[in-house]
mmCIF file of N, CA and C in Angstrom:
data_model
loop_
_atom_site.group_PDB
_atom_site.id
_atom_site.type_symbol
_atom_site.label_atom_id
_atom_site.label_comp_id
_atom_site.label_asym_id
_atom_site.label_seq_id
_atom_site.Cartn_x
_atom_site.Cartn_y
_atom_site.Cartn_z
ATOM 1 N N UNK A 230 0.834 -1.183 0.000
ATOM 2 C CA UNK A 230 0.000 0.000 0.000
ATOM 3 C C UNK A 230 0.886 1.256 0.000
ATOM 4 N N UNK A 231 2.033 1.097 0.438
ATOM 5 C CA UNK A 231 2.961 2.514 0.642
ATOM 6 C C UNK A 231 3.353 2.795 -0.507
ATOM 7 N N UNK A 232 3.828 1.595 -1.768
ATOM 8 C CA UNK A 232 4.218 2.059 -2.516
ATOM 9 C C UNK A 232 3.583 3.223 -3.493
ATOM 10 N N UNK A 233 1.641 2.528 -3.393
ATOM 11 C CA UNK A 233 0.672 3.117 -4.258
ATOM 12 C C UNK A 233 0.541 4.562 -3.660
ATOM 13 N N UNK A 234 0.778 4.796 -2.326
ATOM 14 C CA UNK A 234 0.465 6.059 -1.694
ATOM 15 C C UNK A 234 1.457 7.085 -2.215
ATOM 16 N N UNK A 235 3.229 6.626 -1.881
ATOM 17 C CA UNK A 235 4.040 7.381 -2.277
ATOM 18 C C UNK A 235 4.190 7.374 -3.821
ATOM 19 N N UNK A 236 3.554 6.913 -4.601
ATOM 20 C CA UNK A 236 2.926 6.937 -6.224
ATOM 21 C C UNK A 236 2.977 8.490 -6.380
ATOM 22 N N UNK A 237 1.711 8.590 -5.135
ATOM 23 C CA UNK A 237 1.143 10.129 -5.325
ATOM 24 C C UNK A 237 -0.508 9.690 -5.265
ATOM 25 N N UNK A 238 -0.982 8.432 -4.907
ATOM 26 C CA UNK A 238 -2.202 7.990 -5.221
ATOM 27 C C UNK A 238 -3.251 8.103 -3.634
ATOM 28 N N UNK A 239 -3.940 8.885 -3.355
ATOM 29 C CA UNK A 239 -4.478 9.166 -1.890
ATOM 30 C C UNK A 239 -5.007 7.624 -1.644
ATOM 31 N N UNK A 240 -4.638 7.361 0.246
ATOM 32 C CA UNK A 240 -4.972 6.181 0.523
ATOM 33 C C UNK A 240 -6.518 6.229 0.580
ATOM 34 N N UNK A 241 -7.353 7.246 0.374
ATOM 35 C CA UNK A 241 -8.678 6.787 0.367
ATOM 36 C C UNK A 241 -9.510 6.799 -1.180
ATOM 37 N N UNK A 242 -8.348 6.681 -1.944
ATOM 38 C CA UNK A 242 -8.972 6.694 -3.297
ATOM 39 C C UNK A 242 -8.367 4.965 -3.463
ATOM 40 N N UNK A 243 -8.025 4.124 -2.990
ATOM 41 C CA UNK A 243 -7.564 2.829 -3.206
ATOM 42 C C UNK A 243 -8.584 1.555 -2.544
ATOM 43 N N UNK A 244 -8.640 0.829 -3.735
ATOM 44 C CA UNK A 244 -9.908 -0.381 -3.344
ATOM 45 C C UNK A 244 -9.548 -1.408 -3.823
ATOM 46 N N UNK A 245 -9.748 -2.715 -3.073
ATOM 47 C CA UNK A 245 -9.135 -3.709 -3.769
ATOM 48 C C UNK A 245 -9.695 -4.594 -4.374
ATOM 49 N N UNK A 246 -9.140 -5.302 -5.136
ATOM 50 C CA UNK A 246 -10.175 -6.345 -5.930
ATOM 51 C C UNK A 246 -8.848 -7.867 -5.876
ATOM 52 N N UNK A 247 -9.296 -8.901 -5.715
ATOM 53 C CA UNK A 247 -8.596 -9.739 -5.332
ATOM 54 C C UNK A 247 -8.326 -10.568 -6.610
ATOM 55 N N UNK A 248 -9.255 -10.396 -7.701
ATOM 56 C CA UNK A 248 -9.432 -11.240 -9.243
ATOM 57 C C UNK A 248 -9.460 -12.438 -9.285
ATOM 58 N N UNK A 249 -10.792 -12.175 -8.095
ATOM 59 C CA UNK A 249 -11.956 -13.538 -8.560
ATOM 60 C C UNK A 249 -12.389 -13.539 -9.678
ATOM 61 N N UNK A 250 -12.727 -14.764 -10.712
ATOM 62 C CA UNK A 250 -12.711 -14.715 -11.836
ATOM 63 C C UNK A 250 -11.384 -15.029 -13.085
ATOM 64 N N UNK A 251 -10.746 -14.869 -12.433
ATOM 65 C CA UNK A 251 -8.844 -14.722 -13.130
ATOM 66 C C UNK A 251 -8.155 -16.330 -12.656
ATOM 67 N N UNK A 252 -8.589 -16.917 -11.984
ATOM 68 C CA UNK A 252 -7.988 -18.053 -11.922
ATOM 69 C C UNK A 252 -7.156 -18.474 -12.911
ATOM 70 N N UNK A 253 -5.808 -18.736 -12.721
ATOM 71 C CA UNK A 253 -4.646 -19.768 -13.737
ATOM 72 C C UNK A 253 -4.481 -20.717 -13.515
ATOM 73 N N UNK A 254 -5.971 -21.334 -12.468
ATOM 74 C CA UNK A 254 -5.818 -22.808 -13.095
ATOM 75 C C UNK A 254 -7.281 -23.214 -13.711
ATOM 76 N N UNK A 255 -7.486 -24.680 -14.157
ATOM 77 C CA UNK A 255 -8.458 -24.601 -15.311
ATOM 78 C C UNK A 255 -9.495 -24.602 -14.886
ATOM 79 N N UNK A 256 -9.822 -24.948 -13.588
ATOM 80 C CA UNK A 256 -10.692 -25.681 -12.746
ATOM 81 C C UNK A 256 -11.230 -25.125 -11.774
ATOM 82 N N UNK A 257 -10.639 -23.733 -11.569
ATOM 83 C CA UNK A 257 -11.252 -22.562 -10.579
ATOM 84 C C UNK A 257 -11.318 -22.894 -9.457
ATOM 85 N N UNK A 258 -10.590 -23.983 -8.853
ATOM 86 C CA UNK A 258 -10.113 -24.031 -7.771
ATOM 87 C C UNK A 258 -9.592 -22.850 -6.894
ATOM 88 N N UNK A 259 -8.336 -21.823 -7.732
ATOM 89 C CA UNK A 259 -8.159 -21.315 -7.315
ATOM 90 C C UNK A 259 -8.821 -20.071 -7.057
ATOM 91 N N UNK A 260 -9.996 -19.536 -7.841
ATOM 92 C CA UNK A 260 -11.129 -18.667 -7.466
ATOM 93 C C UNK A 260 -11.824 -19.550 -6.272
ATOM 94 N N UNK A 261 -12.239 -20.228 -5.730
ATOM 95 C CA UNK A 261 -12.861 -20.632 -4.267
ATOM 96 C C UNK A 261 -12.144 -20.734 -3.041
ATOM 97 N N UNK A 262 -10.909 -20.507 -3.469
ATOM 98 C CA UNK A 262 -10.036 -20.763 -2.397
ATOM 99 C C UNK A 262 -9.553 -18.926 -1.962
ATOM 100 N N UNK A 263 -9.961 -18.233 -2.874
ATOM 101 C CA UNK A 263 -10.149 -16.660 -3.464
ATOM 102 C C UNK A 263 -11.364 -16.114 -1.979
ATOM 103 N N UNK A 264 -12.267 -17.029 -2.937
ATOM 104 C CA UNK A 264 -13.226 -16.166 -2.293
ATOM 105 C C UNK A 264 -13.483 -17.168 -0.397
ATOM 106 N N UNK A 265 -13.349 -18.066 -0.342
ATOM 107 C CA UNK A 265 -12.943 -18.629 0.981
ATOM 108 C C UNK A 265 -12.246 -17.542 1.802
ATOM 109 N N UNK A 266 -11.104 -17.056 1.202
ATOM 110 C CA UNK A 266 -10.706 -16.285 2.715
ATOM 111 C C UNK A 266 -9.957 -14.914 1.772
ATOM 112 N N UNK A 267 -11.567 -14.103 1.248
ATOM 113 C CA UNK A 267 -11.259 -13.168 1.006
ATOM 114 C C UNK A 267 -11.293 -12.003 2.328
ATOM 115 N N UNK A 268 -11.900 -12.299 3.520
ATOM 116 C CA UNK A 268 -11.895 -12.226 4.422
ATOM 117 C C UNK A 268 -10.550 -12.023 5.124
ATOM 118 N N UNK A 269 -9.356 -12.295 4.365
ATOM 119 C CA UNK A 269 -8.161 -11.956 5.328
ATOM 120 C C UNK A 269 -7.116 -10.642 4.595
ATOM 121 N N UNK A 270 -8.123 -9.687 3.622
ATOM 122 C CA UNK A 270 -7.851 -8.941 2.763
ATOM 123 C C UNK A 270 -8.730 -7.008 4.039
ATOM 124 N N UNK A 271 -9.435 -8.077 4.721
ATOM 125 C CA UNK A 271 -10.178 -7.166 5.668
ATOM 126 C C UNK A 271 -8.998 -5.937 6.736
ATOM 127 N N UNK A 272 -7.828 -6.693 7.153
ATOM 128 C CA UNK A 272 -6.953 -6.055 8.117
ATOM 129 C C UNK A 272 -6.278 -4.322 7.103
ATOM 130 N N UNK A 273 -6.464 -4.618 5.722
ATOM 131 C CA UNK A 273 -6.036 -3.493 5.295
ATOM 132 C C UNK A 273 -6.501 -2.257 5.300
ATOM 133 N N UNK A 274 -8.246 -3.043 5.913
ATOM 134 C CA UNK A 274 -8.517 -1.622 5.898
ATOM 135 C C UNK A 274 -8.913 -0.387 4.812
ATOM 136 N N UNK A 275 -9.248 -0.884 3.564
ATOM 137 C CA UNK A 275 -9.657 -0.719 2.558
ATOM 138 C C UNK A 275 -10.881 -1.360 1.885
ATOM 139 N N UNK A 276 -11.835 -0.670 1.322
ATOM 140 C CA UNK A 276 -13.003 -1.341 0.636
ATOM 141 C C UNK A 276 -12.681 -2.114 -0.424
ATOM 142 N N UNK A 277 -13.681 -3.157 -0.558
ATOM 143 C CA UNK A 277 -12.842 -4.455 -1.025
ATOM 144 C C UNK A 277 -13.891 -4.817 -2.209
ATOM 145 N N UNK A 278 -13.628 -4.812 -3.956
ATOM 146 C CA UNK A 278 -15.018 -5.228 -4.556
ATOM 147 C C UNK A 278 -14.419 -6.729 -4.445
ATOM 148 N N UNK A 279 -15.862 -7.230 -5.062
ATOM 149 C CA UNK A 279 -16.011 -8.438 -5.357
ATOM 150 C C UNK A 279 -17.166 -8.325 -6.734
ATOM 151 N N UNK A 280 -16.168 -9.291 -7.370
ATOM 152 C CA UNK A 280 -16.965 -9.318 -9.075
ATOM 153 C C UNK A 280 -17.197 -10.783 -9.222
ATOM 154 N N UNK A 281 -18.261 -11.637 -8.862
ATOM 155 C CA UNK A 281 -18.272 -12.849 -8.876
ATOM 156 C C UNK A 281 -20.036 -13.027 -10.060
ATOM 157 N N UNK A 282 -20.575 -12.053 -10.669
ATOM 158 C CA UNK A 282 -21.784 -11.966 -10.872
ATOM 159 C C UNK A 282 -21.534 -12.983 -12.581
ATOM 160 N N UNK A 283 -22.328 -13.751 -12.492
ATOM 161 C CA UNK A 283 -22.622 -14.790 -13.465
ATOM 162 C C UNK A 283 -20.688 -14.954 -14.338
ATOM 163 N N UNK A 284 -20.518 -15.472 -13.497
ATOM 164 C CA UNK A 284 -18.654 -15.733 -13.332
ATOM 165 C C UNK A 284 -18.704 -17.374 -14.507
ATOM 166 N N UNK A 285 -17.792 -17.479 -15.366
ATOM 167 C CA UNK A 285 -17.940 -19.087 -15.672
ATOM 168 C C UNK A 285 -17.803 -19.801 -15.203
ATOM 169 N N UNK A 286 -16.876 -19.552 -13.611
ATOM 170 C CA UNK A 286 -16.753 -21.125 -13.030
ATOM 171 C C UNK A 286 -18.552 -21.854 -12.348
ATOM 172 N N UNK A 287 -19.610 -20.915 -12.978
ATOM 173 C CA UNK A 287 -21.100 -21.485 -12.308
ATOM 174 C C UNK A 287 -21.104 -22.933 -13.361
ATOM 175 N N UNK A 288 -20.886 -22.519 -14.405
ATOM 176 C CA UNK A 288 -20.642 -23.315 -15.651
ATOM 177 C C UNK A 288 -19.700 -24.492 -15.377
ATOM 178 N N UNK A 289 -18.660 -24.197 -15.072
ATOM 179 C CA UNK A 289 -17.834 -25.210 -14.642
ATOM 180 C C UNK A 289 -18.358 -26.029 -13.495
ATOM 181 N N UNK A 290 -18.562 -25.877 -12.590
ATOM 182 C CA UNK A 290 -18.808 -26.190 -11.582
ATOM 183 C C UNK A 290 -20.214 -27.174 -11.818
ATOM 184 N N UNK A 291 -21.659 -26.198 -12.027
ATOM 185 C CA UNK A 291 -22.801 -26.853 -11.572
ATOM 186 C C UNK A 291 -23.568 -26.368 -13.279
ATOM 187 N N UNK A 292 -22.816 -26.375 -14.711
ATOM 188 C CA UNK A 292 -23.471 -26.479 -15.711
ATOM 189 C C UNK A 292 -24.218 -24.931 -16.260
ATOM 190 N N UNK A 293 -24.285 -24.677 -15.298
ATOM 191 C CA UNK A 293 -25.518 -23.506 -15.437
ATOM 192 C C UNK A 293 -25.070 -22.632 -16.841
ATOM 193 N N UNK A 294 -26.000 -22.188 -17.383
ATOM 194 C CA UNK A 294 -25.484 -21.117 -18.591
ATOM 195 C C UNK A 294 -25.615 -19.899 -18.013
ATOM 196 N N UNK A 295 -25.104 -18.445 -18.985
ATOM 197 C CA UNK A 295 -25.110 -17.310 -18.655
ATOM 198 C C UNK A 295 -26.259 -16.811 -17.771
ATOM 199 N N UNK A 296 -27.691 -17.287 -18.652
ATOM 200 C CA UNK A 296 -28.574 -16.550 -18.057
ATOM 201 C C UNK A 296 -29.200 -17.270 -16.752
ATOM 202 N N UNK A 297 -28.898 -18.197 -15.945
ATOM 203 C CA UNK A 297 -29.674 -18.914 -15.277
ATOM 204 C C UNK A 297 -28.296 -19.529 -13.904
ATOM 205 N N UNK A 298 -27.611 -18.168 -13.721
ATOM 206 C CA UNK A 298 -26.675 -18.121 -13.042
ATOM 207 C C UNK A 298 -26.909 -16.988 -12.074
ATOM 208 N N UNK A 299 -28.096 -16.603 -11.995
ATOM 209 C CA UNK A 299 -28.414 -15.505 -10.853
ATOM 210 C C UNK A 299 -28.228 -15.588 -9.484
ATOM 211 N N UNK A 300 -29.014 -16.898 -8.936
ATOM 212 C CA UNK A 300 -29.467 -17.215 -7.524
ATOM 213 C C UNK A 300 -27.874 -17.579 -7.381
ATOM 214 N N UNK A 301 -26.761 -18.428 -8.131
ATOM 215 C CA UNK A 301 -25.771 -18.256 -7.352
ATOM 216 C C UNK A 301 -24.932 -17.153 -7.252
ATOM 217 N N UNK A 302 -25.355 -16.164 -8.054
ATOM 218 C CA UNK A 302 -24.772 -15.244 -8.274
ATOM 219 C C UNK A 302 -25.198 -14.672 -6.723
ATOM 220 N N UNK A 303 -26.414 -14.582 -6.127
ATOM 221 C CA UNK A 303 -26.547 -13.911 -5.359
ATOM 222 C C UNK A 303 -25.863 -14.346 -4.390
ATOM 223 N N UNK A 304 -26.314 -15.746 -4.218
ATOM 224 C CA UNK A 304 -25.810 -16.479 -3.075
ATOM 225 C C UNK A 304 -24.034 -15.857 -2.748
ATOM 226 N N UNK A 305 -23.236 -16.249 -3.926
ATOM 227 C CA UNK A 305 -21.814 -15.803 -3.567
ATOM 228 C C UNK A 305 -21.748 -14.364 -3.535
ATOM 229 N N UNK A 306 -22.527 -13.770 -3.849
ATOM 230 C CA UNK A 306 -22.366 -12.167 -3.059
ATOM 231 C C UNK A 306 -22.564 -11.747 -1.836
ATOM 232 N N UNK A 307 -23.618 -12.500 -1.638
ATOM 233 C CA UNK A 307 -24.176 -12.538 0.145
ATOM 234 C C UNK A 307 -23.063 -13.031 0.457
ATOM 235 N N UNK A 308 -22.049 -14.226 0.442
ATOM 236 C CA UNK A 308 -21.004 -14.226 1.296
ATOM 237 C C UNK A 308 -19.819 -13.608 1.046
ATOM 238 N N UNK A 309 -19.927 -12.938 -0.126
ATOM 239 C CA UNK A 309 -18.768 -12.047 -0.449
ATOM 240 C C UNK A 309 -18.987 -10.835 0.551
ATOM 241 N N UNK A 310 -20.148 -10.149 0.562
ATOM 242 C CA UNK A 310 -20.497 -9.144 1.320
ATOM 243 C C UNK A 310 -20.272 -9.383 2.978
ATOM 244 N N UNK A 311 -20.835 -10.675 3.317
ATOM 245 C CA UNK A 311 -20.401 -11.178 5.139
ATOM 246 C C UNK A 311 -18.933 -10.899 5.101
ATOM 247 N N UNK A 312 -18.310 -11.129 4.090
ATOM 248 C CA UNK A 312 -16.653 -11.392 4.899
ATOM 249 C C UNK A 312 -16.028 -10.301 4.282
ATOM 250 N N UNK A 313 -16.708 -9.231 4.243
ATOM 251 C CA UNK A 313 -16.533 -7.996 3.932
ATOM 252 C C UNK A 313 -15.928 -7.282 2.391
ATOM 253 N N UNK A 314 -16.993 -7.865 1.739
ATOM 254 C CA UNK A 314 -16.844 -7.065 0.262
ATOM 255 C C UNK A 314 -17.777 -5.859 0.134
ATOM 256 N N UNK A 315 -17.494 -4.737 0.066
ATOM 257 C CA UNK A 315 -18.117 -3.596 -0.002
ATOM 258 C C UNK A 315 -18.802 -2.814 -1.811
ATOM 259 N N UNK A 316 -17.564 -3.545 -2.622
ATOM 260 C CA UNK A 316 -17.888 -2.865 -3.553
ATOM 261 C C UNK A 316 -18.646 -3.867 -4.687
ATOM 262 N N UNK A 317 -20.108 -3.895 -4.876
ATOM 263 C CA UNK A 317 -19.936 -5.485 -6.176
ATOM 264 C C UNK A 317 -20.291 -4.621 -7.123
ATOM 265 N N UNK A 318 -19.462 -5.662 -7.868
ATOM 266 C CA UNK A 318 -19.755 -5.593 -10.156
ATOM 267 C C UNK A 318 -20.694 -6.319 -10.300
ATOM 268 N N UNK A 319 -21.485 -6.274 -10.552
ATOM 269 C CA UNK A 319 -23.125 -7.000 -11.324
ATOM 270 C C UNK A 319 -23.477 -6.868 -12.501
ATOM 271 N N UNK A 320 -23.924 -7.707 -12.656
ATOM 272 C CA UNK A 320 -24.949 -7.368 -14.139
ATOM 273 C C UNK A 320 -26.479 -7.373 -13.531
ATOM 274 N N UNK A 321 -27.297 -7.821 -12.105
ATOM 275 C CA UNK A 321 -28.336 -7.691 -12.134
ATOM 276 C C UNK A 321 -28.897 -6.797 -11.213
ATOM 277 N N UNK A 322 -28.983 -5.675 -11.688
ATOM 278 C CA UNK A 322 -29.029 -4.669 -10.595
ATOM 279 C C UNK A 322 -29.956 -4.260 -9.437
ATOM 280 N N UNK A 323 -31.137 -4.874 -9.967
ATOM 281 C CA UNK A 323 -32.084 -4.414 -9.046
ATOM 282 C C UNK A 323 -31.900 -5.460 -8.211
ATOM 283 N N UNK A 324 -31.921 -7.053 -8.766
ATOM 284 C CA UNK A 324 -31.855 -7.858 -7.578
ATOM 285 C C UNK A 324 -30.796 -7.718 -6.338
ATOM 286 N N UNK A 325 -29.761 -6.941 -6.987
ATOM 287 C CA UNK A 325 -28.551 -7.204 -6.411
ATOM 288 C C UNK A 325 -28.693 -6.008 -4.993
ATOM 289 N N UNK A 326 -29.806 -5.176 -5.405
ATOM 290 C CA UNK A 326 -29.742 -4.485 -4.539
ATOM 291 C C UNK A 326 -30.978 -4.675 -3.230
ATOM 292 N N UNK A 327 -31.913 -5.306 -3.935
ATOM 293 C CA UNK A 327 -32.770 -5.737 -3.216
ATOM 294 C C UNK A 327 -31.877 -7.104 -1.690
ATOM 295 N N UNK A 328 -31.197 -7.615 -2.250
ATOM 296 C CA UNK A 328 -30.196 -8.252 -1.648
ATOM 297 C C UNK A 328 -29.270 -7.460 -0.757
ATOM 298 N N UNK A 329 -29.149 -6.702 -0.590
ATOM 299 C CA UNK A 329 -27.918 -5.997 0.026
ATOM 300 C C UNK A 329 -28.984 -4.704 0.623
ATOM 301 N N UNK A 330 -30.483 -4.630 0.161
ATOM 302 C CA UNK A 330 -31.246 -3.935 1.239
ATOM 303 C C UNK A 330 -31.350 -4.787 2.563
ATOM 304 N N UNK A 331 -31.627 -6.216 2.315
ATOM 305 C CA UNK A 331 -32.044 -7.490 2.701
ATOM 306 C C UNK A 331 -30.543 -7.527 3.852
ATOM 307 N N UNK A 332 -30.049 -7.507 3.622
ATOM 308 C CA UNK A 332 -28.488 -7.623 4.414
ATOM 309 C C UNK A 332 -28.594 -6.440 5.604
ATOM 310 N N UNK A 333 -28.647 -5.316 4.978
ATOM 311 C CA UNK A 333 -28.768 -4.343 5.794
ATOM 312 C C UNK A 333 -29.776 -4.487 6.840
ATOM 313 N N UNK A 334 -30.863 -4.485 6.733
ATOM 314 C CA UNK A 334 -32.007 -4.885 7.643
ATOM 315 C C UNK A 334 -31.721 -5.752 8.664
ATOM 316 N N UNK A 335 -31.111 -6.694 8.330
ATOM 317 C CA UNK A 335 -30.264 -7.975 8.881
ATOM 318 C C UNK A 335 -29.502 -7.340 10.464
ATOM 319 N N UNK A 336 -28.577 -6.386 9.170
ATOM 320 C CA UNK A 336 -27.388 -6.430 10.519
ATOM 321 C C UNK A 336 -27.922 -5.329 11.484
ATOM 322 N N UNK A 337 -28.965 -4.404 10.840
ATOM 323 C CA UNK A 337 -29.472 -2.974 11.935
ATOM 324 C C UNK A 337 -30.676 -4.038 12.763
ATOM 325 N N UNK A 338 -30.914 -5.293 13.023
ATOM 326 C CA UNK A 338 -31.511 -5.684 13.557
ATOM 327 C C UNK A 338 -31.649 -6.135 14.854
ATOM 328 N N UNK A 339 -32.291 -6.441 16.261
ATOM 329 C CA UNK A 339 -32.032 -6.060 17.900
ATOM 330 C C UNK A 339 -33.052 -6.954 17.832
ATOM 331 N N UNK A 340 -32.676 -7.436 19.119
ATOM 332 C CA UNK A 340 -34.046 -7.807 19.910
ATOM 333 C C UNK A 340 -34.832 -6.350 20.397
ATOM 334 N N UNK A 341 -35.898 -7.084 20.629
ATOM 335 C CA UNK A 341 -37.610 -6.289 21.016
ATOM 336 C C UNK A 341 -37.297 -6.490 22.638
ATOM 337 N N UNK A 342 -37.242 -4.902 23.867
ATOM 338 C CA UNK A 342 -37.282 -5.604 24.879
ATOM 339 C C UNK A 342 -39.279 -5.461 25.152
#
């Protein structure tokens, strides 16, 4: 991070993206093992995207085609977002936000005394 700062680049203009999706191996192993403990990207202290929205490894993995890759799409955002991804790339916007209203509600939530 020091290097990007003494760049000349302000530390609150810097966000990270870990390049889920980019796997170099064939099998996207290494994207799950990505998003498993993207969570240890949290200590920096920086907002963190996550671009996992209709990704090919759904394809790889469980078949699915482009368009019928939503619900996991959501699903791995909801845990991209728990282990602290702040920023997502989507293609489905309204759901995506209806989801992350859904989250919010969640965490501003208390017991009733």
């Amino acid at each position: 991070m020091k290097a990007i700062t003494d760049a000349g680049v302000a530390f609150d203009r810097i966000a990270l993206d870990q390049g889920i999706g980019y796997s170099k191996l064939p099998d996207s192993k290494q994207d799950f093992v990505m998003m498993r403990n993207v969570d240890q990207f949290n200590d920096l202290n920086r907002p963190m995207m996550v671009a996992v929205s209709r990704k090919g490894f759904y394809k790889q993995l469980l078949g699915l085609e482009k368009d019928d890759r939503l619900p996991m799409t959501l699903i791995t955002e909801t845990e991209m977002m728990l282990k602290g991804g702040r920023i997502i790339r989507v293609h489905d916007v309204e759901e995506t936000r209806q989801m992350i209203t859904f989250l919010n509600e969640i965490e501003k939530g208390h017991w009733l005394a």
